[in-house]
mmCIF file of C-alpha atoms and ligand atoms in Angstrom:
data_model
loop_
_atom_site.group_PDB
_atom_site.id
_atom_site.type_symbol
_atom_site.label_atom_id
_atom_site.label_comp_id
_atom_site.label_asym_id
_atom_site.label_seq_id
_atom_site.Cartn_x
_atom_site.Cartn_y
_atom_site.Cartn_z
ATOM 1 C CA UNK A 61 -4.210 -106.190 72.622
ATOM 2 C CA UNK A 62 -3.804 -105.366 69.031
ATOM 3 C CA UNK A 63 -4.598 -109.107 67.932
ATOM 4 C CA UNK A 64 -8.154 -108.306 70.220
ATOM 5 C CA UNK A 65 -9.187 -105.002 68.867
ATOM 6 C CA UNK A 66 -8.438 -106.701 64.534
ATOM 7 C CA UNK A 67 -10.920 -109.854 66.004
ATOM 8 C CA UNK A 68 -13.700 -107.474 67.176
ATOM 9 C CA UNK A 69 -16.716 -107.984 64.922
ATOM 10 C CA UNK A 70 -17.366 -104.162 65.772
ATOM 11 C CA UNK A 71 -14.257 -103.344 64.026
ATOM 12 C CA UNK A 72 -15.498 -105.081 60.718
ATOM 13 C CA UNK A 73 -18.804 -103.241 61.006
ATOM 14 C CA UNK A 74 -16.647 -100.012 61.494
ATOM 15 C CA UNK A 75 -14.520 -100.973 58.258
ATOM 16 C CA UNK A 76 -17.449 -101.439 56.590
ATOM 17 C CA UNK A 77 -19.136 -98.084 57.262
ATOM 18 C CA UNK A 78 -16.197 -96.657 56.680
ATOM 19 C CA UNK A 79 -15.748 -98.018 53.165
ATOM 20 C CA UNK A 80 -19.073 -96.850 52.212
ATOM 21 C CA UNK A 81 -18.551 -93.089 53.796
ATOM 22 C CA UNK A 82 -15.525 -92.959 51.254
ATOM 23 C CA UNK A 83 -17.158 -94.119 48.874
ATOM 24 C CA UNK A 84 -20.290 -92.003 48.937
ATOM 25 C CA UNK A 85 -18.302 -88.909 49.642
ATOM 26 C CA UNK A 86 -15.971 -89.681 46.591
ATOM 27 C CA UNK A 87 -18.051 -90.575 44.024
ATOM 28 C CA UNK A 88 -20.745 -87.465 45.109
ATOM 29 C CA UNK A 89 -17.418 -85.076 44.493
ATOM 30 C CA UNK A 90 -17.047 -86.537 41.311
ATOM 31 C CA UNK A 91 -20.210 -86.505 39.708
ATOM 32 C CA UNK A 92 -20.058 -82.804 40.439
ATOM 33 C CA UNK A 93 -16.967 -82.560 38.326
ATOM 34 C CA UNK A 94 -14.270 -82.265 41.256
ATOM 35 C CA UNK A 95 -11.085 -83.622 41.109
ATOM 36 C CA UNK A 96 -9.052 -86.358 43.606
ATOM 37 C CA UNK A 97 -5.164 -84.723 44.221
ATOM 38 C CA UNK A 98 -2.885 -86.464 46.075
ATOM 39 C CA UNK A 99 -2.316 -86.219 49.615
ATOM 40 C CA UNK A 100 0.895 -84.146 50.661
ATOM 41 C CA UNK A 101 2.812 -86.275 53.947
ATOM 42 C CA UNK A 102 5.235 -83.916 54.925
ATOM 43 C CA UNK A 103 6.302 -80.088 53.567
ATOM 44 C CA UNK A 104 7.949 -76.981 54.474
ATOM 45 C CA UNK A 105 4.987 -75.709 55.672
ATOM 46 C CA UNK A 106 1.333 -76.386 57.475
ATOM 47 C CA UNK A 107 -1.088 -75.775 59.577
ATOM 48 C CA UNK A 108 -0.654 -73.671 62.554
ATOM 49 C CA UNK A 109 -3.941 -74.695 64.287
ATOM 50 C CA UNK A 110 -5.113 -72.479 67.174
ATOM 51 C CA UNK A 111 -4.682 -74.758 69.649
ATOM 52 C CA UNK A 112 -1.260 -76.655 71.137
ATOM 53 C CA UNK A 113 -0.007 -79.510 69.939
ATOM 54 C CA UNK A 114 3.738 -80.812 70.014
ATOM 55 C CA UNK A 115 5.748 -80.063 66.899
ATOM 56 C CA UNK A 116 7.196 -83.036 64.976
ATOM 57 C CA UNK A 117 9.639 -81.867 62.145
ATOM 58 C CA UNK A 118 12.977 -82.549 60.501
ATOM 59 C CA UNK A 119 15.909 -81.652 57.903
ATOM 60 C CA UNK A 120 16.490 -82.962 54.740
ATOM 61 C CA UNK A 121 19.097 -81.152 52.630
ATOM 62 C CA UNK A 122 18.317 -77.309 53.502
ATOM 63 C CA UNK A 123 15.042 -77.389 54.195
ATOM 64 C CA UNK A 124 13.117 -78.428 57.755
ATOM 65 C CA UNK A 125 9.900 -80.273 57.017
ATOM 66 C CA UNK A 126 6.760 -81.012 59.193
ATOM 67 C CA UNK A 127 4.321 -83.340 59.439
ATOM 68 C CA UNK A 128 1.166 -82.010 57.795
ATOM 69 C CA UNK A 129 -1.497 -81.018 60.296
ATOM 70 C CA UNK A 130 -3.698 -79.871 57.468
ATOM 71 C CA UNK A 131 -2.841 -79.221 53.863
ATOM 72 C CA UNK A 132 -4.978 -75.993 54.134
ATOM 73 C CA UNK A 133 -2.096 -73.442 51.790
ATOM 74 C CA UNK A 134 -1.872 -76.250 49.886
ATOM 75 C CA UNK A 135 -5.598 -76.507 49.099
ATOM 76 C CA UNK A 136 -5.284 -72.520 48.572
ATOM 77 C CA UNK A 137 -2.585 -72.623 46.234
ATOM 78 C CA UNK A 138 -4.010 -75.396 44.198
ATOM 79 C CA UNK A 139 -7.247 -74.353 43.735
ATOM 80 C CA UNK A 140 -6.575 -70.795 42.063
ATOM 81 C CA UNK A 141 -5.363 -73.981 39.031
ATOM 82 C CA UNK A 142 -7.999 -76.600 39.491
ATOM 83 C CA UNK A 143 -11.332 -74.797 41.044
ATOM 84 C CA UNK A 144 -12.971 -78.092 42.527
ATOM 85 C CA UNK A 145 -11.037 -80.848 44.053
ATOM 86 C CA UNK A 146 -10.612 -83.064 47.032
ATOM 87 C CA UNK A 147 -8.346 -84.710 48.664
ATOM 88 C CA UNK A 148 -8.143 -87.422 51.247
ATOM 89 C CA UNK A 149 -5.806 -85.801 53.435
ATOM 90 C CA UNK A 150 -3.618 -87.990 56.230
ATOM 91 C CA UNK A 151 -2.838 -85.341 59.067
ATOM 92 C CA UNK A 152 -0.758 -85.593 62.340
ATOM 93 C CA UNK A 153 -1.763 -83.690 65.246
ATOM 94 C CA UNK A 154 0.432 -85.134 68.366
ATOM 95 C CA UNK A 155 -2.062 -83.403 70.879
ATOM 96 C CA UNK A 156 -1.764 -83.008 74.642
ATOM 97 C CA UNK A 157 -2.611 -86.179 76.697
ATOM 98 C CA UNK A 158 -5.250 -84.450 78.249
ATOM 99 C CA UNK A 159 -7.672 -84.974 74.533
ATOM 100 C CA UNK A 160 -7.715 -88.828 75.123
ATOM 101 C CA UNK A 161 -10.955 -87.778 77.369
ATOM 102 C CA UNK A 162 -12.678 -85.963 74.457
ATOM 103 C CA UNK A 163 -13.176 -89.756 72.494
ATOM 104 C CA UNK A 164 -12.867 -88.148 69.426
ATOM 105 C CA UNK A 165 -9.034 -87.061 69.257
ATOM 106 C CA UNK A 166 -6.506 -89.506 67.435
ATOM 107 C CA UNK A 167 -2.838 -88.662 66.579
ATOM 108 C CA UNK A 168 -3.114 -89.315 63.021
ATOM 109 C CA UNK A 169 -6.252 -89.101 61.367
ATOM 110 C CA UNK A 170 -7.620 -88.494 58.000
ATOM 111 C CA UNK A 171 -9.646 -85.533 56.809
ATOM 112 C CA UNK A 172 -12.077 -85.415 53.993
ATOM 113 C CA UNK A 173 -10.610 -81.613 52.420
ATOM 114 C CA UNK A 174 -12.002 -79.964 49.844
ATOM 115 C CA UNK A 175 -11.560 -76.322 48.323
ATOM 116 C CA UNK A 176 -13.713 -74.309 45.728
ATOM 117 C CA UNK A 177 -12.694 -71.256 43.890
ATOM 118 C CA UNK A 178 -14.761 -68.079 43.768
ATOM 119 C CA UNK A 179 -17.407 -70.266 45.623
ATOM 120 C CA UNK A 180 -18.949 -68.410 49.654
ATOM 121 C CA UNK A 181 -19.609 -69.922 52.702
ATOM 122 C CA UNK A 182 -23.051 -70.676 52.040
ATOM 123 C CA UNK A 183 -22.470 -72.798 48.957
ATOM 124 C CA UNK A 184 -20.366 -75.124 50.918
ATOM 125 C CA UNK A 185 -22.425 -75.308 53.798
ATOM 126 C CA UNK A 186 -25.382 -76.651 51.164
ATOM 127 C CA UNK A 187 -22.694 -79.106 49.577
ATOM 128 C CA UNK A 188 -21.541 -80.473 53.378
ATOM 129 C CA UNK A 189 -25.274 -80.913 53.743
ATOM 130 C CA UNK A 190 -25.365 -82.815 50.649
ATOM 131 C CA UNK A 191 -22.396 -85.109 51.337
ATOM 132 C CA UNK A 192 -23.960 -85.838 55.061
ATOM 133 C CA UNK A 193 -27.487 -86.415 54.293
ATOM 134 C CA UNK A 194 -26.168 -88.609 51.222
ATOM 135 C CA UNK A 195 -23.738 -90.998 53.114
ATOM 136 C CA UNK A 196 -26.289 -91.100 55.811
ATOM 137 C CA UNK A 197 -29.131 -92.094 53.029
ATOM 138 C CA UNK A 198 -26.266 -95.005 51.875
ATOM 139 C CA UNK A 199 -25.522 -96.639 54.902
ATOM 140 C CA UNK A 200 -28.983 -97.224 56.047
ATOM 141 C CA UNK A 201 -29.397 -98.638 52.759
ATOM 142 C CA UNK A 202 -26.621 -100.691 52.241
ATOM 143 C CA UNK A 203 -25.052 -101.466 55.545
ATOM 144 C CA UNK A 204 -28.011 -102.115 57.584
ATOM 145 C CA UNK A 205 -26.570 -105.568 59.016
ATOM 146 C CA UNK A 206 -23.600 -103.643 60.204
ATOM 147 C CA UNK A 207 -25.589 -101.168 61.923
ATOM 148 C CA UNK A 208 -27.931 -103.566 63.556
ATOM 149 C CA UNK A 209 -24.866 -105.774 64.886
ATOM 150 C CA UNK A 210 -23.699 -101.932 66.615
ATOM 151 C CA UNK A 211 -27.236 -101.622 68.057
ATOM 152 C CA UNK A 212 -27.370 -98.008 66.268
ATOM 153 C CA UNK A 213 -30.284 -97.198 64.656
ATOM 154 C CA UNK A 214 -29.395 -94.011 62.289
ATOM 155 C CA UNK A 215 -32.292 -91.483 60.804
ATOM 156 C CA UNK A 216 -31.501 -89.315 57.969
ATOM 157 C CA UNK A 217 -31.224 -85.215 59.479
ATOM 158 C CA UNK A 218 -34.033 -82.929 57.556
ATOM 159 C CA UNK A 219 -32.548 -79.793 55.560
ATOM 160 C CA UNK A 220 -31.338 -77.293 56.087
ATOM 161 C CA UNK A 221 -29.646 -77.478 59.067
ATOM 162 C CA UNK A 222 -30.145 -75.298 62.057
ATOM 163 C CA UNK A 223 -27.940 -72.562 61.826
ATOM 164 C CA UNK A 224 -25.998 -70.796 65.082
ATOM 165 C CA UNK A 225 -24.082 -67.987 65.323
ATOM 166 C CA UNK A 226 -20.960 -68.509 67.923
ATOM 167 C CA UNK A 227 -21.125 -65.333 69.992
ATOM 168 C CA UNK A 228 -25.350 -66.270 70.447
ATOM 169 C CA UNK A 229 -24.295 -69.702 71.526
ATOM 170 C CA UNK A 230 -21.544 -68.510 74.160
ATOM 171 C CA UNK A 231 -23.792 -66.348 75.820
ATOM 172 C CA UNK A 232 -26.125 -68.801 75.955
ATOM 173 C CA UNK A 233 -24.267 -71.362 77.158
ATOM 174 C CA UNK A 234 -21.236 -70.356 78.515
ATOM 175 C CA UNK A 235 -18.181 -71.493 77.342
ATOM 176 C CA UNK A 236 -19.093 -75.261 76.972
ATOM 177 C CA UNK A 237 -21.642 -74.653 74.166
ATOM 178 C CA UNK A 238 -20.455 -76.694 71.629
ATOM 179 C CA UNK A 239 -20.493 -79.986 73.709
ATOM 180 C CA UNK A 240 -23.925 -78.639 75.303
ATOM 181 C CA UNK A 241 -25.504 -78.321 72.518
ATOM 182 C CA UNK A 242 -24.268 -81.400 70.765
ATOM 183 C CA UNK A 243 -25.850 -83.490 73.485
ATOM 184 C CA UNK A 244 -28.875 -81.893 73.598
ATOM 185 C CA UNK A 245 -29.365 -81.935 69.826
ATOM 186 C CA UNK A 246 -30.594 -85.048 67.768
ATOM 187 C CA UNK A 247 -29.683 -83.022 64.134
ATOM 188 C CA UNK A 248 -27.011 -82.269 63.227
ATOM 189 C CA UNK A 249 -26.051 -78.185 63.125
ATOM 190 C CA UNK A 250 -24.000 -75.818 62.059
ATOM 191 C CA UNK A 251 -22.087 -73.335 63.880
ATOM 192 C CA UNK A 252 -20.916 -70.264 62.280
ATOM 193 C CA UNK A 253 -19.431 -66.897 62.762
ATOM 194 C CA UNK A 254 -16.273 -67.813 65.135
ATOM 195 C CA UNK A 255 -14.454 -64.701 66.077
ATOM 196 C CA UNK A 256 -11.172 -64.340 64.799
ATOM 197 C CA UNK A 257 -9.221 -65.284 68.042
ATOM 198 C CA UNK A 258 -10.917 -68.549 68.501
ATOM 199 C CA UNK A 259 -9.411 -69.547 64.937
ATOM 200 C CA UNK A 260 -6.356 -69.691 62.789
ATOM 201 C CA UNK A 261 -5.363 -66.731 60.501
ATOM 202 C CA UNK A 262 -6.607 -68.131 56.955
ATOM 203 C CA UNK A 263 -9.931 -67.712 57.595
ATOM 204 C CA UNK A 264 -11.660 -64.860 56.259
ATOM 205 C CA UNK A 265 -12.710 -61.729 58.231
ATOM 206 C CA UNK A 266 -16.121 -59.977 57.871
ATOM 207 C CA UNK A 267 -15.821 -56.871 56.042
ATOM 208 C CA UNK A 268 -18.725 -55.273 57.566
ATOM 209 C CA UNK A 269 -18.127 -56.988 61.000
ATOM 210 C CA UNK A 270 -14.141 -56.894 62.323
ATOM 211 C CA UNK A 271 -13.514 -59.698 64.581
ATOM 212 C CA UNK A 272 -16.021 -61.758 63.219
ATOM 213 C CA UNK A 273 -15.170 -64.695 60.442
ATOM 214 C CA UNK A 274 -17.114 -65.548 57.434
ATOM 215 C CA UNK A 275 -16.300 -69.268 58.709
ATOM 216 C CA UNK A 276 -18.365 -72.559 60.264
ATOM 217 C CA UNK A 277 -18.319 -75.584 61.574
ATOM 218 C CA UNK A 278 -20.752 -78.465 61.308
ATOM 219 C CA UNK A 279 -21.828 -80.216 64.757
ATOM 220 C CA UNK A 280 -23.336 -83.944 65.097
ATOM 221 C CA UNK A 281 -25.915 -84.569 67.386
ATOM 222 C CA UNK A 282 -26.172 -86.821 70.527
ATOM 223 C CA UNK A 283 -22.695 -85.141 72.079
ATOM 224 C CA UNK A 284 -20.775 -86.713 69.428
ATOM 225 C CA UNK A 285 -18.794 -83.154 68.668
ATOM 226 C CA UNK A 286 -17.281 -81.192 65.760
ATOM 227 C CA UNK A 287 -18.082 -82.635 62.397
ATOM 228 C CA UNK A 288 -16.429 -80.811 59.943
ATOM 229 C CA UNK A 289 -14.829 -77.113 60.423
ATOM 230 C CA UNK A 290 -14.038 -74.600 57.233
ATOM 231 C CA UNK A 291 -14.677 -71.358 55.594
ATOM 232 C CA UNK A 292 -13.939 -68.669 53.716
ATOM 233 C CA UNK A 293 -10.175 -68.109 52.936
ATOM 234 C CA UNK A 294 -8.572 -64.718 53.122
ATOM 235 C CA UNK A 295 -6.896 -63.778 49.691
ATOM 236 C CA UNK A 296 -5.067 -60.418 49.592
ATOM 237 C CA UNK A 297 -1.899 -60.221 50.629
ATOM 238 C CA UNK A 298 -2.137 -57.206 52.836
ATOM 239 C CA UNK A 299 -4.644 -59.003 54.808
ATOM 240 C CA UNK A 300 -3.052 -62.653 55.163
ATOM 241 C CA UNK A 301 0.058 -60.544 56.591
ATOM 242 C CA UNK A 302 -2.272 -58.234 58.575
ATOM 243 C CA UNK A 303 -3.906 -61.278 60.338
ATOM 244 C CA UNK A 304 -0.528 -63.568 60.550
ATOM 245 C CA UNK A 305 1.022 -60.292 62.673
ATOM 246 C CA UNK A 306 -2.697 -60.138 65.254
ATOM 247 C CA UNK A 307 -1.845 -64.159 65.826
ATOM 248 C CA UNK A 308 1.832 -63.196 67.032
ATOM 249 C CA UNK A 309 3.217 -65.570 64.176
ATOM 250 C CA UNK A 310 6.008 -64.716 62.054
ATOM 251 C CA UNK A 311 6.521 -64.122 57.971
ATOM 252 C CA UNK A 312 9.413 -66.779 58.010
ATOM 253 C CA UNK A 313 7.217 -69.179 59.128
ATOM 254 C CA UNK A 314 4.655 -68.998 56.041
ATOM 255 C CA UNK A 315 7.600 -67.747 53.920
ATOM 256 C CA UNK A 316 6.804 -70.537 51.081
ATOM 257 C CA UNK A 317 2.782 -69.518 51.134
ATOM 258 C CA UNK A 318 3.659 -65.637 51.523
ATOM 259 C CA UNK A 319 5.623 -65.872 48.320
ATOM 260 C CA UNK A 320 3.070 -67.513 45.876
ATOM 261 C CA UNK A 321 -0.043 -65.449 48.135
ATOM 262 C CA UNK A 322 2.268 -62.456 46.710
ATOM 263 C CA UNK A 323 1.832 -62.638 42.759
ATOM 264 C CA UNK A 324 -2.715 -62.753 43.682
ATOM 265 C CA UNK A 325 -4.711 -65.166 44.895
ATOM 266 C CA UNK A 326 -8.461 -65.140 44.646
ATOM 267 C CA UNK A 327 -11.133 -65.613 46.789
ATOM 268 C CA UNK A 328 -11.764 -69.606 47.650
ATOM 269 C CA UNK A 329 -13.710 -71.505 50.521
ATOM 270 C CA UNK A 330 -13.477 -74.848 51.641
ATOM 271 C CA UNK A 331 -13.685 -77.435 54.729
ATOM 272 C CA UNK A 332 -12.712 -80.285 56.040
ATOM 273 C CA UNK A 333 -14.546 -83.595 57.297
ATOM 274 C CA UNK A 334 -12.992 -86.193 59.607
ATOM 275 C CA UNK A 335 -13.645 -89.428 58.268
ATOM 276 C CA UNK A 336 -12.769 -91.263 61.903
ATOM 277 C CA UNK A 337 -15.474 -89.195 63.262
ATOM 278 C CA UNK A 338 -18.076 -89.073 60.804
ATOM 279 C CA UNK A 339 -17.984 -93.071 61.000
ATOM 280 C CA UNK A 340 -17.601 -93.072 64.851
ATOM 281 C CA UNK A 341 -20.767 -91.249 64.890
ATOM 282 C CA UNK A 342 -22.435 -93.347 62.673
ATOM 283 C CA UNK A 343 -21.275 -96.582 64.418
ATOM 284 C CA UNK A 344 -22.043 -94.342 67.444
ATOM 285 C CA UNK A 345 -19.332 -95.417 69.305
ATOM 286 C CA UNK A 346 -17.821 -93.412 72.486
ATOM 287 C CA UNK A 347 -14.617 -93.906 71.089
ATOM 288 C CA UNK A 348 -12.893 -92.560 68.324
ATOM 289 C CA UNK A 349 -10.670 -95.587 68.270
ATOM 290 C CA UNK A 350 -12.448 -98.277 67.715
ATOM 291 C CA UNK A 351 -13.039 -97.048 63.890
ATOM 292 C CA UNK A 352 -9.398 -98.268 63.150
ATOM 293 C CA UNK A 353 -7.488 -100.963 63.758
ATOM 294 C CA UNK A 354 -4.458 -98.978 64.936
ATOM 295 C CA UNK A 355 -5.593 -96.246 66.454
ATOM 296 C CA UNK A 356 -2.996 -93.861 68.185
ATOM 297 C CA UNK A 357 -4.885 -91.914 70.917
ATOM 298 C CA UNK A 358 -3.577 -88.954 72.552
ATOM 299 C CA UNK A 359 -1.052 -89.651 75.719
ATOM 300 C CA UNK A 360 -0.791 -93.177 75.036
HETATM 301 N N1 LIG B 598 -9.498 -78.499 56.693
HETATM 302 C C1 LIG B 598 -9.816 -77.321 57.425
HETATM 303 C C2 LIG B 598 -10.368 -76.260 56.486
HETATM 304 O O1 LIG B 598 -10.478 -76.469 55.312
HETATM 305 C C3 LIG B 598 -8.623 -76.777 58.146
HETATM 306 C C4 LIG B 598 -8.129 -77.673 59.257
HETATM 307 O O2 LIG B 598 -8.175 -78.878 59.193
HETATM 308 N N2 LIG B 598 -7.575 -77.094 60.284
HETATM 309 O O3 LIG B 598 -10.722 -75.197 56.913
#
C-alpha cells in the first residue's frame, strides 16, 4: 500500500505544490524582515487545544515531556526577544477516530506559525491575506502542469476577504456553519470573534465585549474547511491566570509559561497555517492524505 500511494503521479504533483507553498510562504516572511526559529519536538509544556485528543508524554530525568501540539507559549515567549519570526512547526495531535471523516485531520502535521509583537488582529489578517493570495498567484504560475494533471483549475481570491463574525454565523446557520459556509463559498473568508468557550485560554478577550475574543480564523472555499486559526494573545498575568481558572485547567500545568508570563509580557498576535491543508486545497483533493507520502490519519 505504501509502495502504491509513493508511485501515484498525484503524489508528485502534491510534492510539488507543496514545495512551492513553502517556498512562497518563506521567502514572503523574509523579505519582510522575519526570522526562521527552529521547531521545538517535544517540551514540558504545550498546547491544551479545546478539543480532545489522547495525551502522548514521557519522563526523562525529572521532568515529563509532551509531544508538541502547538508551540503557541513558545511563540509568546520568543517573540517579546525577536518581534517577527516563523517557524515551521511539526505538531502531534493523536485525535479521536471519529476525525478520519473530516478529510482534513492527520496525526502529525505541520503548521506554518508565526507571531508578531505589539502587532493587532487586523494586521495579521492583511499579512494571511498576503501569504494566500501570493502562493496562490505562484502556483498558477509555476506549477500549472501539476495542476492540470489534478484536473484543478485554481483562481486567485479578490481582497479583502469577507469578514464574519461567529455568533452572526451560528445563528444563521446553526451549529454547522463553518462547514456550511465553506461549501457554499468559492472565496476564501475569515471568521472572527469566537467566544471564549469555543477556544483555548491564550487568546485574547475583548475589553469592551466579555466573552468575546479578539481572535479569527481563515476558511477556504468549496467545503474544504479551516485554513488557518490565530489571534490576539493575552499578556498580563492576572488575566492568563484568570482565564486558565474559567477553562478548569490548573497552574501546575502551565507552571514553566506562568513563571516567565510573571516578570511581563507584552501584547503579541499571531496564527497558524496548515501546510497539509493549504496544499490539499490547492490540489483539491478530498483527502488530507494524499499530500504526503506517509500520512497517519486518525483511527488508523
Ligand atoms: N498556531 C495557532 C495560533 O497561533 C494555535 C494552534 O495551533 N492551536 O493561534
Amino acid at each position: 500500500l505504501a509502495l502504491e500511494r509513493l508511485k501515484k503521479e498525484s503524489l508528485k504533483s502534491a510534492l510539488e505544490i507543496n514545495t512551492s507553498v513553502r517556498r512562497v510562504l518563506a521567502e514572503t516572511l523574509i523579505s519582510k524582515g522575519f526570522l526562521e526559529a527552529p521547531p521545538v519536538i517535544f517540551s514540558i509544556v504545550t498546547d491544551p487545544l479545546n478539543h480532545p485528543v489522547y495525551d502522548p508524554s514521557f519522563m526523562y530525568g525529572d521532568y515529563k515531556y509532551s509531544l508538541t501540539k502547538s508551540m503557541i507559549f513558545h511563540k509568546q515567549i520568543l517573540v517579546q526577544e525577536i518581534p517577527k519570526f516563523f517557524i515551521f512547526s511539526p505538531n502531534v495531535r493523536l485525535e479521536t477516530p471519529d476525525k478520519a471523516a473530516s478529510g482534513r485531520h492527520l496525526l502529525e502535521f505541520t503548521q506554518l506559525d508565526l507571531e508578531i509583537k505589539n502587532a493587532h488582529r487586523e494586521d495579521l489578517m492583511e499579512l494571511a491575506e498576503e501569504l494566500y493570495v501570493k502562493t496562490i498567484e505562484y502556483v498558477i504560475k509555476h506549477n500549472s502542469k501539476a495542476l492540470q494533471s489534478l484536473g484543478r483549475k485554481l483562481k486567485v481570491p479578490s481582497r479583502p476577504f469577507k469578514v464574519y463574525k461567529y455568533l452572526d454565523l451560528q445563528e444563521k446557520y446553526g451549529d454547522d456553519f463553518e462547514a456550511k459556509l465553506s461549501k457554499e463559498s468559492s472565496e476564501p473568508f475569515w471568521i472572527i470573534d469566537i467566544p471564549l468557550e469555543s477556544r483555548e485560554f491564550y487568546d485574547r478577550e475583548k475589553d469592551d465585549e466579555p466573552g468575546i475574543l479578539r481572535d479569527m480564523d481563515l476558511i477556504y472555499p468549496e467545503g474544504f474547511g479551516e485554513a488557518l486559526s490565530g489571534g490576539e494573545r493575552e499578556y498580563k498575568i492576572e488575566r492568563i491566570r484568570e482565564r486558565i481558572i474559567k477553562k478548569g485547567q490548573t497552574f501546575e500545568q502551565f507552571h514553566w509559561f506562568l513563571e516567565i508570563a510573571q516578570s511581563g509580557l507584552e501584547l503579541s498576535t499571531g496564527f497558524g497555517i496548515g501546510i497539509e491543508r493549504f496544499v490539499r486545497y490547492i490540489c483539491g483533493f478530498k483527502r488530507i492524505e494524499d499530500v504526503h507520502p506517509f500520512p497517519k490519519v486518525p483511527g488508523e
